Amino acid sequence: MEAPENKIEVLNLFKQGSTLLESNLSGLTDHELDYVPTNGGWTIRQIIHHITDGDDLWKMAIKIVLGNEEAEFNLKWYQVKPQIEWGKSWNYEKRSITESLNLFKANREHILQLLEYSTNSWTNKIKYQEPDGKIELIPIGFIIEMQANHVIHHIKRIVEIRKEI
């Protein structure tokens, strides 16, 4: 894996994530946040918590590699069960979205500030252990792009759900 060459564009998309997410949630009631799509899948409330947790998990990989490129990162503990089960364990369907949105925004600002003050960090790589034990070298830039696209993917889903409501 390589860091994307369009660093400025990727960082801008990553930075815009919280604003884009919040603007696509504008005016939603609790009933609408909890609407179950006819084709199945998560509610908007559950999606918001999922996005925040994903960013929070990968934030640690970024922080680790900024301090120790020799370190290894894995999500074995998380990969033992499907994401939907984590959502149940972490009560996605019952919790307010306010705290998750605040954490999401704070995490994004925190990571952007770290990157601003870390020279040449875009290509620093962490050793990521896949579920099968294989070690993959993942650059920070790749993680930032992955998380930026993750939000966009789920915003598109939120837009689809809103149209259905």
Coordinates of N, CA and C in Angstrom, one line a residue:
M1 N 0.8 -1.2 0.0 CA 0.0 0.0 0.0 C 0.9 1.2 0.0
E2 N 0.4 2.2 -0.7 CA 1.2 3.5 -0.8 C 0.3 4.6 -0.4
A3 N 0.9 5.7 0.1 CA 0.2 6.9 0.4 C -0.3 7.6 -0.9
P4 N -1.5 8.1 -0.9 CA -2.0 8.8 -2.1 C -1.1 10.0 -2.4
E5 N -0.9 10.3 -3.7 CA -0.1 11.4 -4.1 C -0.8 12.7 -4.0
N6 N -2.2 12.7 -4.0 CA -3.0 13.9 -3.9 C -3.2 14.3 -2.4
K7 N -2.2 14.5 -1.7 CA -2.2 14.7 -0.3 C -3.2 15.8 0.1
I8 N -3.1 17.0 -0.5 CA -3.9 18.1 -0.2 C -5.4 17.8 -0.3
E9 N -5.7 17.2 -1.4 CA -7.1 16.8 -1.7 C -7.6 15.9 -0.6
V10 N -6.8 14.9 -0.3 CA -7.2 13.9 0.7 C -7.4 14.5 2.1
L11 N -6.4 15.3 2.5 CA -6.5 16.0 3.8 C -7.7 16.9 3.8
N12 N -8.1 17.6 2.7 CA -9.2 18.5 2.7 C -10.5 17.7 2.8
L13 N -10.6 16.5 2.2 CA -11.8 15.7 2.3 C -11.9 15.1 3.7
F14 N -10.8 14.7 4.3 CA -10.7 14.3 5.7 C -11.2 15.4 6.6
K15 N -10.7 16.6 6.4 CA -11.1 17.7 7.2 C -12.6 18.1 7.1
Q16 N -13.1 17.9 5.9 CA -14.5 18.3 5.6 C -15.5 17.2 6.2
G17 N -15.0 16.1 6.6 CA -15.9 15.0 7.0 C -16.9 15.3 8.0
S18 N -16.5 16.0 9.1 CA -17.5 16.3 10.1 C -18.5 17.3 9.7
T19 N -18.1 18.3 8.9 CA -19.1 19.3 8.4 C -20.0 18.6 7.4
L20 N -19.5 17.8 6.5 CA -20.4 17.1 5.6 C -21.4 16.2 6.3
L21 N -20.9 15.5 7.3 CA -21.8 14.6 8.1 C -22.9 15.4 8.8
E22 N -22.5 16.4 9.5 CA -23.5 17.2 10.2 C -24.5 17.8 9.3
S23 N -24.0 18.3 8.1 CA -25.0 19.0 7.2 C -26.0 18.0 6.7
N24 N -25.6 16.7 6.6 CA -26.5 15.7 6.1 C -27.4 15.1 7.2
L25 N -27.2 15.6 8.4 CA -28.1 15.2 9.5 C -29.0 16.3 9.9
S26 N -28.9 17.4 9.3 CA -29.6 18.6 9.7 C -31.1 18.4 9.7
G27 N -31.8 18.7 10.8 CA -33.2 18.6 10.9 C -33.8 17.3 11.2
L28 N -33.0 16.3 11.3 CA -33.5 14.9 11.6 C -34.1 14.8 13.0
T29 N -35.2 14.2 13.1 CA -35.8 13.9 14.4 C -35.3 12.5 14.9
D30 N -35.5 12.2 16.2 CA -35.1 10.9 16.7 C -35.8 9.8 16.0
H31 N -37.1 10.0 15.6 CA -37.8 9.0 14.8 C -37.1 8.7 13.5
E32 N -36.6 9.8 12.8 CA -35.9 9.6 11.6 C -34.6 9.0 11.7
L33 N -33.9 9.4 12.8 CA -32.6 8.7 13.1 C -32.7 7.2 13.3
D34 N -33.9 6.8 13.8 CA -34.1 5.4 14.1 C -34.9 4.6 13.1
Y35 N -35.2 5.3 11.9 CA -35.9 4.6 10.8 C -35.1 3.5 10.3
V36 N -35.7 2.3 10.2 CA -35.0 1.1 9.7 C -35.3 1.0 8.2
P37 N -34.2 1.1 7.4 CA -34.4 1.1 5.9 C -35.2 -0.2 5.5
T38 N -36.0 -0.1 4.4 CA -36.8 -1.2 4.0 C -35.9 -2.3 3.4
N39 N -34.7 -2.0 2.9 CA -33.8 -3.1 2.4 C -32.8 -3.5 3.5
G40 N -33.1 -3.2 4.7 CA -32.2 -3.6 5.8 C -31.0 -2.7 6.1
G41 N -30.2 -3.1 7.0 CA -29.0 -2.3 7.3 C -29.3 -1.4 8.5
W42 N -28.2 -0.7 8.8 CA -28.3 0.2 10.0 C -29.2 1.4 9.8
T43 N -29.6 1.9 11.0 CA -30.3 3.2 11.0 C -29.3 4.3 10.9
I44 N -29.7 5.5 10.7 CA -28.8 6.6 10.6 C -28.1 6.8 12.0
R45 N -28.8 6.6 13.1 CA -28.2 6.7 14.4 C -27.0 5.7 14.5
Q46 N -27.2 4.5 14.1 CA -26.2 3.5 14.2 C -25.0 3.8 13.2
I47 N -25.3 4.3 12.1 CA -24.3 4.7 11.1 C -23.3 5.7 11.8
I48 N -23.9 6.7 12.4 CA -23.1 7.8 13.0 C -22.2 7.2 14.1
H49 N -22.7 6.4 14.9 CA -21.8 5.8 15.9 C -20.7 4.9 15.3
H50 N -21.1 4.2 14.3 CA -20.1 3.4 13.5 C -19.0 4.2 12.9
I51 N -19.3 5.3 12.3 CA -18.3 6.2 11.7 C -17.4 6.7 12.7
T52 N -17.9 7.1 13.8 CA -17.1 7.7 14.9 C -16.2 6.6 15.5
D53 N -16.7 5.4 15.7 CA -15.8 4.4 16.3 C -14.7 4.0 15.3
G54 N -15.0 3.9 14.0 CA -14.0 3.6 13.0 C -12.9 4.6 13.0
D55 N -13.2 5.9 13.1 CA -12.2 6.9 13.2 C -11.4 6.8 14.4
D56 N -12.1 6.5 15.5 CA -11.4 6.4 16.8 C -10.4 5.2 16.8
L57 N -10.8 4.1 16.2 CA -9.9 3.0 16.2 C -8.7 3.3 15.3
W58 N -8.8 3.8 14.2 CA -7.7 4.1 13.3 C -6.9 5.3 13.7
K59 N -7.4 6.1 14.6 CA -6.7 7.2 15.2 C -5.5 6.7 15.9
M60 N -5.7 5.6 16.6 CA -4.6 5.0 17.4 C -3.4 4.5 16.5
A61 N -3.8 4.0 15.3 CA -2.7 3.5 14.4 C -1.9 4.7 13.9
I62 N -2.6 5.8 13.6 CA -1.8 7.0 13.2 C -0.9 7.5 14.3
K63 N -1.4 7.6 15.5 CA -0.6 8.1 16.7 C 0.5 7.2 16.9
I64 N 0.3 5.9 16.8 CA 1.4 4.9 17.1 C 2.5 5.1 16.1
V65 N 2.2 5.2 14.8 CA 3.2 5.3 13.7 C 3.9 6.6 13.8
L66 N 3.3 7.7 14.3 CA 4.0 9.0 14.5 C 5.0 8.9 15.5
G67 N 4.9 8.0 16.5 CA 5.9 7.8 17.5 C 6.8 6.7 17.4
N68 N 6.4 5.6 16.6 CA 7.2 4.4 16.5 C 6.9 3.7 15.3
E69 N 7.6 3.9 14.2 CA 7.3 3.2 12.9 C 7.6 1.7 13.0
E70 N 8.3 1.2 14.0 CA 8.5 -0.2 14.2 C 7.4 -0.9 14.9
A71 N 6.4 -0.1 15.4 CA 5.3 -0.7 16.2 C 4.4 -1.5 15.2
E72 N 3.7 -2.4 15.8 CA 2.7 -3.2 15.1 C 1.3 -2.8 15.7
F73 N 0.3 -2.7 14.8 CA -1.1 -2.4 15.1 C -2.0 -3.5 14.6
N74 N -2.9 -3.9 15.4 CA -3.9 -4.9 14.9 C -5.3 -4.6 15.6
L75 N -6.2 -5.2 15.0 CA -7.6 -5.1 15.5 C -8.2 -6.5 15.7
K76 N -7.3 -7.4 16.2 CA -7.8 -8.7 16.4 C -9.0 -8.8 17.4
W77 N -8.9 -8.0 18.4 CA -10.0 -7.9 19.4 C -11.3 -7.5 18.8
Y78 N -11.2 -6.6 17.8 CA -12.4 -6.1 17.2 C -12.9 -7.0 16.1
Q79 N -12.0 -7.7 15.5 CA -12.4 -8.6 14.3 C -13.0 -9.9 14.8
V80 N -13.1 -10.2 16.1 CA -13.6 -11.5 16.6 C -15.1 -11.6 16.3
K81 N -15.8 -10.5 16.1 CA -17.2 -10.5 15.8 C -17.6 -9.5 14.8
P82 N -18.7 -9.6 14.1 CA -19.1 -8.7 13.1 C -19.4 -7.3 13.7
Q83 N -19.3 -6.3 12.8 CA -19.5 -4.9 13.3 C -20.9 -4.7 13.9
I84 N -21.9 -5.3 13.3 CA -23.2 -5.2 13.8 C -23.3 -5.7 15.3
E85 N -22.5 -6.7 15.6 CA -22.5 -7.1 17.0 C -21.8 -6.1 17.9
W86 N -20.8 -5.4 17.5 CA -20.2 -4.4 18.2 C -21.2 -3.2 18.4
G87 N -21.9 -3.0 17.4 CA -23.0 -1.9 17.5 C -24.0 -2.3 18.6
K88 N -24.3 -3.5 18.7 CA -25.2 -4.0 19.8 C -24.5 -3.9 21.2
S89 N -23.2 -4.3 21.2 CA -22.5 -4.2 22.5 C -22.3 -2.8 23.0
W90 N -22.2 -1.9 22.0 CA -21.9 -0.5 22.4 C -23.2 0.3 22.3
N91 N -24.4 -0.3 22.2 CA -25.7 0.3 22.2 C -25.9 1.4 21.2
Y92 N -25.5 1.2 20.0 CA -25.7 2.2 19.0 C -27.1 2.7 18.9
E93 N -28.1 1.7 19.0 CA -29.5 2.1 18.8 C -30.1 2.9 19.8
K94 N -29.4 3.0 21.0 CA -30.0 3.8 22.1 C -29.3 5.1 22.4
R95 N -28.1 5.2 22.0 CA -27.3 6.4 22.4 C -27.6 7.6 21.6
S96 N -27.4 8.8 22.3 CA -27.5 10.1 21.6 C -26.4 10.2 20.6
I97 N -26.6 10.9 19.5 CA -25.6 11.1 18.5 C -24.7 12.3 18.8
T98 N -25.1 13.1 19.7 CA -24.3 14.3 20.1 C -22.9 14.0 20.5
E99 N -22.7 13.1 21.4 CA -21.4 12.8 21.9 C -20.5 12.2 20.8
S100 N -21.1 11.3 20.0 CA -20.3 10.7 18.9 C -19.9 11.8 17.8
L101 N -20.8 12.7 17.5 CA -20.5 13.7 16.6 C -19.4 14.6 17.1
N102 N -19.5 14.9 18.4 CA -18.4 15.8 19.1 C -17.1 15.0 19.0
L103 N -17.1 13.7 19.3 CA -15.8 13.0 19.3 C -15.3 12.9 17.9
F104 N -16.1 12.6 17.0 CA -15.7 12.5 15.6 C -15.0 13.8 15.1
K105 N -15.6 15.0 15.4 CA -15.0 16.2 15.0 C -13.7 16.5 15.8
A106 N -13.7 16.2 17.1 CA -12.5 16.4 17.9 C -11.3 15.4 17.4
N107 N -11.7 14.2 17.1 CA -10.6 13.3 16.6 C -10.1 13.8 15.2
R108 N -10.9 14.2 14.4 CA -10.4 14.7 13.1 C -9.5 15.9 13.3
E109 N -9.9 16.9 14.1 CA -9.1 18.1 14.3 C -7.8 17.7 15.0
H110 N -7.8 16.7 15.9 CA -6.6 16.2 16.6 C -5.6 15.6 15.6
I111 N -6.1 14.8 14.8 CA -5.2 14.1 13.8 C -4.7 15.1 12.8
L112 N -5.5 16.0 12.4 CA -5.0 17.1 11.4 C -3.9 17.9 12.1
Q113 N -4.1 18.2 13.3 CA -3.1 19.0 14.0 C -1.8 18.2 14.2
L114 N -1.9 16.9 14.5 CA -0.7 16.1 14.7 C 0.0 16.0 13.3
L115 N -0.7 15.9 12.3 CA 0.0 15.8 10.9 C 0.6 17.1 10.6
E116 N 0.0 18.2 10.9 CA 0.5 19.5 10.6 C 1.9 19.7 11.3
Y117 N 2.1 19.2 12.5 CA 3.3 19.4 13.2 C 4.3 18.2 13.1
S118 N 3.9 17.2 12.2 CA 4.8 16.1 12.0 C 5.3 16.1 10.6
T119 N 6.6 16.4 10.4 CA 7.1 16.6 9.1 C 7.3 15.2 8.4
N120 N 7.0 15.2 7.2 CA 7.1 14.0 6.3 C 6.4 12.8 6.8
S121 N 5.3 12.9 7.6 CA 4.7 11.8 8.2 C 3.7 11.1 7.2
W122 N 3.4 11.7 6.1 CA 2.4 11.2 5.2 C 2.7 9.7 4.7
T123 N 4.0 9.5 4.6 CA 4.4 8.1 4.0 C 4.9 7.2 5.2
N124 N 4.9 7.7 6.4 CA 5.3 6.8 7.5 C 4.3 5.6 7.5
K125 N 4.8 4.4 7.7 CA 4.0 3.2 7.7 C 4.0 2.5 9.0
I126 N 2.8 1.9 9.3 CA 2.6 1.1 10.5 C 2.5 -0.4 10.0
K127 N 3.0 -1.2 10.8 CA 2.9 -2.7 10.6 C 1.5 -3.1 11.1
Y128 N 0.6 -3.4 10.1 CA -0.7 -3.8 10.5 C -0.8 -5.3 10.3
Q129 N -1.3 -6.0 11.3 CA -1.5 -7.4 11.3 C -2.9 -7.7 10.8
E130 N -3.0 -8.4 9.7 CA -4.3 -8.8 9.2 C -4.8 -10.0 10.0
P131 N -6.1 -10.2 9.9 CA -6.7 -11.3 10.7 C -6.0 -12.7 10.5
D132 N -5.5 -12.9 9.3 CA -4.8 -14.1 8.9 C -3.4 -14.2 9.4
G133 N -2.9 -13.1 10.1 CA -1.6 -13.0 10.6 C -0.6 -12.3 9.7
K134 N -0.9 -12.1 8.4 CA -0.1 -11.4 7.5 C 0.2 -10.0 7.9
I135 N 1.4 -9.5 7.8 CA 1.8 -8.1 8.1 C 1.7 -7.3 6.9
E136 N 1.0 -6.2 6.9 CA 0.8 -5.3 5.8 C 1.4 -3.9 6.3
L137 N 2.2 -3.3 5.5 CA 2.7 -1.9 5.8 C 1.8 -0.9 5.3
I138 N 1.2 -0.1 6.2 CA 0.1 0.8 5.8 C 0.6 2.2 6.1
P139 N 0.7 3.1 5.1 CA 1.1 4.5 5.4 C 0.0 5.3 5.9
I140 N 0.4 6.4 6.7 CA -0.6 7.3 7.3 C -1.5 7.8 6.2
G141 N -1.0 8.2 5.1 CA -1.8 8.8 4.0 C -2.9 7.9 3.6
F142 N -2.6 6.6 3.5 CA -3.6 5.6 3.1 C -4.7 5.5 4.2
I143 N -4.3 5.6 5.4 CA -5.3 5.5 6.5 C -6.2 6.7 6.5
I144 N -5.6 7.9 6.2 CA -6.4 9.2 6.1 C -7.4 9.1 5.0
E145 N -6.9 8.6 3.8 CA -7.8 8.5 2.7 C -8.9 7.5 2.9
M146 N -8.5 6.3 3.5 CA -9.5 5.3 3.8 C -10.6 5.9 4.7
Q147 N -10.2 6.6 5.8 CA -11.2 7.2 6.7 C -12.0 8.3 6.1
A148 N -11.4 9.1 5.2 CA -12.1 10.1 4.5 C -13.2 9.5 3.6
N149 N -12.8 8.5 2.9 CA -13.8 7.8 2.0 C -14.9 7.0 2.8
H150 N -14.5 6.5 4.0 CA -15.4 5.8 4.8 C -16.6 6.7 5.2
V151 N -16.4 7.9 5.5 CA -17.4 8.9 5.8 C -18.3 9.2 4.6
I152 N -17.6 9.4 3.5 CA -18.4 9.7 2.3 C -19.3 8.5 1.9
H153 N -18.8 7.3 2.0 CA -19.6 6.1 1.7 C -20.9 6.1 2.6
H154 N -20.7 6.4 3.9 CA -21.8 6.4 4.8 C -22.8 7.6 4.6
I155 N -22.2 8.7 4.3 CA -23.1 9.9 4.0 C -24.0 9.6 2.8
K156 N -23.5 8.9 1.8 CA -24.3 8.5 0.7 C -25.5 7.6 1.1
R157 N -25.1 6.7 2.1 CA -26.2 5.8 2.6 C -27.2 6.6 3.4
I158 N -26.8 7.6 4.2 CA -27.7 8.5 4.9 C -28.6 9.2 4.0
V159 N -28.1 9.7 2.9 CA -28.9 10.4 1.9 C -29.9 9.5 1.3
E160 N -29.6 8.2 1.0 CA -30.5 7.2 0.5 C -31.6 7.0 1.5
I161 N -31.3 6.8 2.8 CA -32.2 6.6 3.9 C -33.2 7.8 4.0
R162 N -32.6 9.0 4.0 CA -33.5 10.2 4.1 C -34.5 10.3 3.0
K163 N -34.1 9.9 1.8 CA -35.0 9.9 0.6 C -36.2 8.9 0.9
E164 N -35.8 7.8 1.5 CA -36.8 6.7 1.8 C -37.8 7.2 2.8
I165 N -37.3 7.9 3.8 CA -38.2 8.4 4.9 C -39.2 9.3 4.3

